Short mmCIF file of C-alpha atoms in Angstrom, two decimals:
data_model
loop_
_atom_site.label_atom_id
_atom_site.label_comp_id
_atom_site.label_asym_id
_atom_site.label_seq_id
_atom_site.Cartn_x
_atom_site.Cartn_y
_atom_site.Cartn_z
CA MET A 120 21.22 22.89 -6.35
CA ALA A 121 18.07 23.66 -4.38
CA ASP A 122 16.18 24.62 -7.54
CA ALA A 123 17.51 21.79 -9.75
CA THR A 124 15.26 18.88 -10.68
CA ARG A 125 16.28 15.86 -8.66
CA THR A 126 15.76 12.29 -9.77
CA VAL A 127 14.77 9.52 -7.38
CA ALA A 128 14.89 5.85 -8.32
CA PHE A 129 12.16 3.77 -6.66
CA LEU A 130 13.26 0.12 -6.75
CA THR A 131 10.35 -2.30 -6.49
CA PRO A 132 10.31 -5.99 -7.47
CA LEU A 133 6.67 -5.71 -8.59
CA TYR A 134 4.73 -2.75 -9.96
CA PHE A 135 1.03 -1.87 -9.98
CA ASP A 136 -0.17 -3.35 -13.25
CA GLU A 137 -1.99 -6.42 -14.55
CA ALA A 138 1.37 -7.53 -15.98
CA SER A 139 2.90 -7.56 -12.49
CA CYS A 140 0.77 -7.30 -9.31
CA LEU A 141 -2.30 -5.31 -8.24
CA GLY A 142 -1.45 -5.04 -4.55
CA GLY A 143 -1.45 -2.26 -1.98
CA GLY A 144 2.34 -2.21 -1.69
CA GLU A 145 2.69 -1.75 -5.43
CA ARG A 146 0.02 0.96 -5.51
CA TYR A 147 1.71 2.67 -2.55
CA ALA A 148 5.02 3.11 -4.39
CA THR A 149 3.28 4.61 -7.42
CA ASN A 150 1.18 6.94 -5.26
CA MET A 151 4.16 8.15 -3.24
CA ALA A 152 6.05 8.87 -6.45
CA ALA A 153 3.13 10.96 -7.71
CA GLY A 154 2.77 12.70 -4.36
CA LEU A 155 6.45 13.62 -4.31
CA VAL A 156 6.25 15.16 -7.78
CA GLU A 157 2.99 17.03 -7.10
CA ALA A 158 3.99 18.30 -3.66
CA THR A 159 7.23 19.77 -5.02
CA GLY A 160 5.83 21.23 -8.23
CA GLY A 161 8.06 19.00 -10.32
CA ARG A 162 11.26 19.72 -8.38
CA TYR A 163 11.54 15.95 -8.07
CA ARG A 164 10.97 13.33 -10.74
CA VAL A 165 10.71 9.60 -10.05
CA GLU A 166 11.60 6.55 -12.09
CA LEU A 167 10.06 3.33 -10.80
CA ILE A 168 12.48 0.52 -11.60
CA SER A 169 11.09 -3.01 -11.63
CA TYR A 170 11.55 -6.32 -13.42
CA GLY A 171 10.00 -8.35 -16.20
CA VAL A 172 10.72 -10.80 -19.00
CA SER A 173 11.50 -8.01 -21.47
CA PRO A 174 12.87 -4.48 -20.98
CA ALA A 175 10.36 -1.65 -21.26
CA ARG A 176 9.86 2.03 -20.45
CA LYS A 177 6.68 4.05 -20.20
CA PRO A 178 5.38 7.24 -18.56
CA LEU A 179 2.87 6.70 -15.75
CA ARG A 180 1.89 10.31 -15.03
CA PRO A 181 3.67 13.69 -15.19
CA GLY A 182 7.09 13.35 -13.60
CA VAL A 183 6.71 9.61 -12.94
CA SER A 184 7.92 6.88 -15.29
CA LEU A 185 8.35 3.12 -15.19
CA ARG A 186 11.42 1.24 -16.33
CA VAL A 187 11.23 -2.56 -16.50
CA LEU A 188 14.59 -4.33 -16.43
CA PRO A 189 15.06 -7.83 -17.86
CA VAL A 190 15.13 -10.26 -14.97
CA GLY A 191 18.46 -12.06 -14.56
CA ALA A 192 16.84 -15.39 -13.68
CA ARG A 193 13.28 -16.53 -13.10
CA PRO A 194 13.05 -16.68 -9.29
CA LYS A 195 10.71 -18.96 -7.36
CA ASP A 196 9.34 -15.89 -5.55
CA PRO A 197 8.73 -12.81 -7.76
CA LEU A 198 9.97 -10.59 -4.92
CA ASP A 199 13.42 -12.09 -5.47
CA ALA A 200 13.78 -10.81 -9.03
CA VAL A 201 17.07 -9.08 -9.82
CA SER A 202 18.66 -7.71 -12.97
CA TRP A 203 22.32 -7.17 -13.77
CA ASP A 204 21.22 -3.93 -15.46
CA LEU A 205 20.32 -2.38 -12.10
CA PRO A 206 23.64 -0.59 -11.40
CA GLU A 207 23.43 1.18 -14.76
CA ALA A 208 19.73 1.95 -14.25
CA ILE A 209 20.34 3.86 -11.00
CA ALA A 210 23.57 5.55 -12.11
CA ASP A 211 21.93 8.91 -12.87
CA ALA A 212 19.64 8.95 -9.82
CA ASP A 213 20.32 11.47 -7.08
CA LEU A 214 18.74 9.20 -4.45
CA VAL A 215 17.51 5.62 -4.33
CA HIS A 216 14.45 4.39 -2.39
CA VAL A 217 14.33 0.61 -2.04
CA HIS A 218 10.83 -0.85 -1.63
CA MET A 219 10.27 -4.41 -0.36
CA ALA A 220 13.55 -4.29 1.56
CA PHE A 221 13.19 -7.88 2.85
CA SER A 222 13.61 -9.51 -0.57
CA ARG A 223 16.52 -10.40 -2.85
CA SER A 224 15.47 -7.46 -4.99
CA GLY A 225 15.70 -5.17 -1.97
CA GLU A 226 19.02 -6.61 -0.82
CA PHE A 227 20.59 -6.16 -4.25
CA GLY A 228 19.18 -2.64 -4.50
CA LEU A 229 20.64 -1.61 -1.15
CA LEU A 230 24.06 -2.96 -2.14
CA ALA A 231 24.01 -1.30 -5.57
CA ALA A 232 22.95 2.09 -4.20
CA ARG A 233 25.50 1.95 -1.39
CA GLN A 234 28.29 0.91 -3.77
CA GLN A 235 27.53 4.03 -5.83
CA ARG A 236 27.55 6.15 -2.65
CA LYS A 237 24.03 7.42 -3.20
CA PRO A 238 21.67 8.48 -0.42
CA VAL A 239 19.32 5.56 0.09
CA CYS A 240 16.01 4.95 1.87
CA ALA A 241 14.32 1.61 2.47
CA SER A 242 10.70 0.57 3.06
CA ASP A 243 8.96 -2.69 3.88
CA HIS A 244 5.58 -3.52 2.36
CA GLY A 245 5.10 -6.85 4.11
CA GLY A 246 6.66 -9.13 1.51
CA HIS A 247 9.38 -11.10 3.29
CA SER A 248 10.92 -13.47 0.75
CA SER A 249 14.47 -13.24 2.13
CA TRP A 250 15.90 -12.66 5.59
CA LEU A 251 19.51 -13.06 4.46
CA GLY A 252 20.21 -9.34 4.14
CA ALA A 253 18.49 -8.48 7.41
CA SER A 254 20.51 -11.13 9.25
CA LEU A 255 23.69 -9.51 7.91
CA GLY A 256 22.62 -5.96 8.76
CA SER A 257 21.61 -4.84 5.26
CA LEU A 258 19.26 -2.18 6.64
CA GLU A 259 22.33 -0.40 8.02
CA LEU A 260 23.24 0.36 4.40
CA ALA A 261 20.24 2.72 4.28
CA ASP A 262 20.33 6.30 5.53
CA ARG A 263 16.68 6.19 6.59
CA ILE A 264 13.92 3.63 6.96
CA VAL A 265 10.55 4.97 5.79
CA ALA A 266 7.57 3.25 7.43
CA TYR A 267 3.94 4.17 6.89
CA SER A 268 2.67 3.36 10.36
CA ASP A 269 3.95 3.20 13.93
CA PHE A 270 3.13 -0.50 13.85
CA GLY A 271 5.31 -0.96 10.77
CA ALA A 272 8.13 1.03 12.35
CA SER A 273 8.01 -1.17 15.46
CA LEU A 274 8.92 -4.25 13.41
CA PHE A 275 12.34 -3.01 12.32
CA ARG A 276 15.40 -4.08 14.27
CA THR A 277 18.08 -1.69 13.10
CA PRO A 278 20.06 1.32 14.34
CA THR A 279 19.16 3.13 11.11
CA PRO A 280 16.82 6.07 11.88
CA ILE A 281 13.15 5.39 11.10
CA VAL A 282 10.73 8.00 9.76
CA VAL A 283 6.96 7.38 9.76
CA ILE A 284 5.06 8.94 6.84
CA ARG A 285 1.42 7.85 6.91
CA GLY A 286 -0.95 7.72 3.99
CA GLY A 287 -0.39 8.06 0.29
CA VAL A 288 -3.94 7.79 -1.07
CA ASP A 289 -4.91 9.67 -4.24
CA ALA A 290 -7.75 11.83 -2.90
CA ASP A 291 -8.31 13.43 -6.30
CA ARG A 292 -8.92 10.10 -8.01
CA PHE A 293 -10.85 8.61 -5.08
CA ALA A 294 -13.36 11.38 -4.46
CA PRO A 295 -17.12 11.21 -3.76
CA PRO A 296 -19.15 11.51 -6.99
CA GLU A 297 -21.81 14.11 -7.58
CA PRO A 298 -24.56 13.12 -7.47
CA ARG A 299 -23.84 10.13 -5.25
CA PRO A 300 -25.65 6.91 -6.21
CA THR A 301 -27.81 5.14 -3.66
CA ARG A 302 -25.81 3.27 -1.04
CA ASP A 303 -27.00 -0.32 -1.03
CA ARG A 304 -24.24 -2.73 0.04
CA VAL A 305 -21.39 -3.79 2.28
CA LEU A 306 -18.05 -3.81 0.47
CA TYR A 307 -14.66 -5.47 0.64
CA VAL A 308 -11.84 -4.32 -1.67
CA GLY A 309 -8.45 -6.02 -1.71
CA ARG A 310 -6.64 -9.14 -2.75
CA LEU A 311 -8.52 -12.37 -2.06
CA LEU A 312 -6.01 -13.93 0.32
CA ALA A 313 -6.57 -15.75 3.62
CA HIS A 314 -4.82 -13.20 5.86
CA LYS A 315 -7.34 -10.60 4.68
CA GLY A 316 -10.03 -12.44 6.67
CA ILE A 317 -12.75 -12.22 4.01
CA ASP A 318 -14.16 -15.55 5.20
CA ARG A 319 -14.90 -13.89 8.56
CA LEU A 320 -16.73 -11.04 6.85
CA ILE A 321 -18.92 -13.48 4.93
CA ARG A 322 -19.67 -15.40 8.14
CA ALA A 323 -20.56 -12.15 9.95
CA LEU A 324 -22.75 -10.81 7.13
CA PRO A 325 -26.41 -10.49 8.17
CA PRO A 326 -28.55 -12.57 5.79
CA GLU A 327 -30.62 -9.55 4.75
CA LEU A 328 -27.63 -7.44 3.60
CA PRO A 329 -25.81 -7.62 0.25
CA LEU A 330 -22.01 -7.82 0.10
CA THR A 331 -19.70 -7.15 -2.83
CA VAL A 332 -16.25 -8.74 -2.61
CA CYS A 333 -13.90 -7.03 -5.06
CA GLY A 334 -10.36 -8.22 -5.73
CA ARG A 335 -8.09 -10.56 -7.63
CA PRO A 336 -8.25 -14.23 -6.51
CA TYR A 337 -4.55 -14.96 -6.05
CA ASP A 338 -5.27 -18.17 -4.07
CA PRO A 339 -7.67 -20.54 -5.93
CA ASP A 340 -8.32 -22.73 -2.87
CA TYR A 341 -9.21 -19.76 -0.69
CA PHE A 342 -11.42 -18.32 -3.43
CA ALA A 343 -13.26 -21.66 -3.60
CA LEU A 344 -13.76 -21.53 0.18
CA LEU A 345 -15.19 -18.02 -0.06
CA ARG A 346 -17.66 -19.09 -2.72
CA ARG A 347 -18.80 -22.01 -0.57
CA LEU A 348 -19.30 -19.73 2.44
CA ALA A 349 -21.25 -17.29 0.27
CA ALA A 350 -23.76 -19.91 -0.87
CA GLY A 351 -27.24 -18.85 0.23
CA LYS A 352 -26.17 -15.28 0.99
CA ASP A 353 -26.37 -12.17 -1.18
CA VAL A 354 -22.66 -12.05 -2.05
CA THR A 355 -21.29 -10.86 -5.39
CA PHE A 356 -17.67 -11.41 -6.42
CA VAL A 357 -16.00 -8.88 -8.74
CA THR A 358 -12.55 -10.07 -9.82
CA ASP A 359 -11.72 -7.79 -12.74
CA ALA A 360 -12.50 -4.24 -11.56
CA ASP A 361 -10.38 -1.31 -12.71
CA ASP A 362 -9.99 1.92 -10.72
CA ASP A 363 -13.17 3.45 -12.13
CA ALA A 364 -15.20 0.39 -11.18
CA VAL A 365 -13.66 0.30 -7.69
CA ARG A 366 -14.43 3.98 -7.17
CA ASP A 367 -18.04 3.35 -8.19
CA LEU A 368 -18.27 0.49 -5.69
CA TYR A 369 -16.95 2.72 -2.90
CA ALA A 370 -19.60 5.30 -3.77
CA ARG A 371 -22.40 2.71 -3.56
CA ALA A 372 -21.34 1.14 -0.26
CA TRP A 373 -22.46 1.91 3.28
CA CYS A 374 -19.05 0.76 4.43
CA ASN A 375 -15.81 -0.84 3.29
CA VAL A 376 -14.63 -3.63 5.60
CA LEU A 377 -11.04 -4.82 6.03
CA PRO A 378 -11.22 -7.81 8.42
CA SER A 379 -7.54 -8.84 8.33
CA VAL A 380 -6.24 -11.38 10.85
CA TYR A 381 -3.11 -12.48 12.68
CA VAL A 382 -4.19 -16.14 12.30
CA ASP A 383 -6.06 -17.18 9.16
CA CYS A 384 -8.72 -19.83 8.68
CA TYR A 385 -6.02 -22.43 7.98
CA GLY A 386 -4.17 -21.70 11.22
CA ARG A 387 -1.32 -19.82 9.55
CA ARG A 388 0.12 -16.92 11.55
CA TYR A 389 1.02 -13.46 10.24
CA ARG A 390 3.34 -11.04 11.99
CA ALA A 391 2.21 -8.03 9.97
CA PRO A 392 -1.09 -8.63 8.15
CA GLU A 393 -1.65 -4.90 7.51
CA LEU A 394 1.07 -2.24 7.57
CA MET A 395 -1.54 0.37 6.64
CA GLY A 396 -4.60 -0.78 4.68
CA LEU A 397 -4.67 1.36 1.55
CA THR A 398 -8.21 0.36 0.53
CA LEU A 399 -9.47 1.70 3.86
CA LEU A 400 -7.99 5.08 2.96
CA GLU A 401 -9.44 4.93 -0.57
CA ALA A 402 -12.89 4.30 0.88
CA MET A 403 -12.46 7.11 3.41
CA SER A 404 -11.43 9.42 0.58
CA CYS A 405 -14.72 8.55 -1.16
CA GLU A 406 -16.69 9.39 2.04
CA THR A 407 -17.42 5.72 2.62
CA VAL A 408 -17.24 4.47 6.20
CA PRO A 409 -14.20 2.25 6.93
CA ILE A 410 -14.55 -0.74 9.25
CA ALA A 411 -11.41 -2.62 10.30
CA SER A 412 -10.46 -5.41 12.64
CA ARG A 413 -8.38 -4.17 15.56
CA VAL A 414 -5.27 -5.64 13.97
CA ALA A 415 -1.77 -4.37 13.17
CA ALA A 416 -1.61 -0.79 11.84
CA MET A 417 -5.25 -0.22 10.94
CA PRO A 418 -6.32 1.38 14.25
CA GLU A 419 -3.81 4.20 13.59
CA PHE A 420 -5.89 5.43 10.65
CA ILE A 421 -9.40 5.37 12.13
CA ALA A 422 -10.83 7.61 14.84
CA PRO A 423 -13.52 5.26 16.25
CA ALA A 424 -17.10 6.50 15.79
CA ARG A 425 -15.78 9.70 14.16
CA SER A 426 -14.06 8.59 10.95
CA GLY A 427 -14.79 4.86 11.07
CA TYR A 428 -15.14 1.79 13.28
CA LEU A 429 -12.99 -1.00 14.71
CA PHE A 430 -14.24 -4.43 15.76
CA ASP A 431 -12.88 -7.28 17.87
CA SER A 432 -15.52 -9.99 17.39
CA LEU A 433 -17.75 -11.16 14.55
CA ASP A 434 -20.81 -10.34 16.66
CA GLU A 435 -19.58 -6.74 16.86
CA LEU A 436 -19.08 -6.68 13.10
CA THR A 437 -22.57 -8.07 12.44
CA ALA A 438 -24.11 -5.40 14.67
CA LEU A 439 -22.09 -2.64 12.98
CA LEU A 440 -23.19 -3.74 9.51
CA ARG A 441 -26.86 -3.76 10.53
CA ARG A 442 -26.52 -0.36 12.19
CA LEU A 443 -24.90 1.35 9.21
CA ALA A 444 -27.38 -0.16 6.75
CA SER A 445 -30.23 1.34 8.79
CA GLU A 446 -28.70 4.72 9.74
CA PRO A 447 -28.01 6.77 6.59
CA GLU A 448 -27.33 9.91 8.63
CA THR A 449 -24.54 8.13 10.52
CA VAL A 450 -23.04 6.86 7.27
CA GLU A 451 -22.97 10.36 5.76
CA ARG A 452 -21.62 12.02 8.91
CA VAL A 453 -18.83 9.51 9.48
CA GLY A 454 -18.05 9.39 5.77
CA ARG A 455 -17.59 13.16 5.55
CA GLU A 456 -15.26 13.14 8.55
CA ALA A 457 -13.32 10.24 7.03
CA ARG A 458 -12.60 12.26 3.88
CA ARG A 459 -11.63 15.31 5.94
CA GLN A 460 -9.14 13.13 7.80
CA VAL A 461 -7.69 11.88 4.51
CA LEU A 462 -7.29 15.40 3.10
CA ARG A 463 -5.70 16.57 6.33
CA ALA A 464 -3.27 13.72 6.93
CA PHE A 465 -3.25 10.90 4.36
CA ASP A 466 -3.49 12.41 0.86
CA LEU A 467 -0.56 11.59 -1.40
CA LYS A 468 0.41 15.27 -1.64
CA VAL A 469 0.61 15.52 2.16
CA ALA A 470 2.73 12.37 2.31
CA GLY A 471 4.76 13.53 -0.69
CA ALA A 472 5.67 16.80 1.01
CA LYS A 473 6.98 14.89 4.04
CA LEU A 474 8.94 12.56 1.77
CA ALA A 475 10.43 15.55 -0.07
CA ALA A 476 11.57 17.08 3.22
CA LEU A 477 13.34 13.83 4.09
CA TYR A 478 14.98 13.57 0.66
CA ASP A 479 16.06 17.23 0.82
CA GLU A 480 17.75 16.59 4.15
CA LEU A 481 19.63 13.56 2.81
CA LEU A 482 20.66 15.24 -0.43
CA GLU A 483 21.92 18.36 1.31
CA SER A 484 24.29 16.18 3.30
CA ALA A 485 25.22 14.01 0.30
CA PRO A 486 28.46 15.80 -0.79
CA GLY A 487 31.41 13.97 0.70
CA ARG A 488 29.40 10.78 1.25
CA ARG A 489 31.07 8.36 3.64
CA SER A 490 33.13 5.64 2.03
CA LEU A 491 32.25 1.96 2.10
CA ALA A 492 34.97 1.45 4.68
CA SER A 493 33.48 3.96 7.13
#
């Protein structure tokens, strides 16, 4: 069995596409699927199973495909989508990995996989639309919890063993171009949501420096606030960039800033504003300096002054932006080290190899799976 191709079903309520959601959690699942396939030379294949109005299937890349199941009912929160076709969809999978575990989709996926006595892993990407399963011990249905930071792992309250596998960035796709264009801006890449703290970045921006804010405006009121704050400053909003455009922006930036917060500008609190910060890793992979607030998991991925910078106050951020705009040698030195760190520890093939080792362990012990009554 060691040489047989094994099939893993990734269950995710949303998938990385304009038709669903362009978020870091959705990108992460796709990247980890690709990393698993590449790291094992095709010994594993992955089917991402998600939900939509109509059923669909399509290949995403070699060894990775997407299957969209018809949603059983239109939920108020898209993370709570379920389909009665799910048990049949996972029937041929050797192992099931449930993404967005704290959702109705995740709860149903854990139950379906457990009922079929399949090895099952679970991950949280920060979307908490349902606590029902967690309150009833649904995470105990999983064989392993897979977190992508120590911070993320610390949030779980379960006796189920937790494995931390950091990273999952596509370092081949997000690579520095040759020749590199002139660096001429500060950059933010990510969804335009209040917990991302983009308003703080605009407030901290020195008046002489240009800023590009790149991301989908999922909150119209917050987007309107950002545009008001940007009035009179050199701020450009890009709301329709594809991967090629984002990669070009990384290449042209002195730094990519992720200023996420525990308390947003409206006073709302967030327990886990960043479980990793995938756009930081994409920028690092492009040899662009990452700057992050000292919040949640982000400090785990940056070696201060070597592969990036952390800040605590807006005054610190303002000073950092001015420094990097005026010190090209520092930008290049830190950027090169940032990419080396990605290749060493955070590339999707590195993460995929660790995921494969975990799956191998679970599958080798799969014969004679415990019964539901155990």
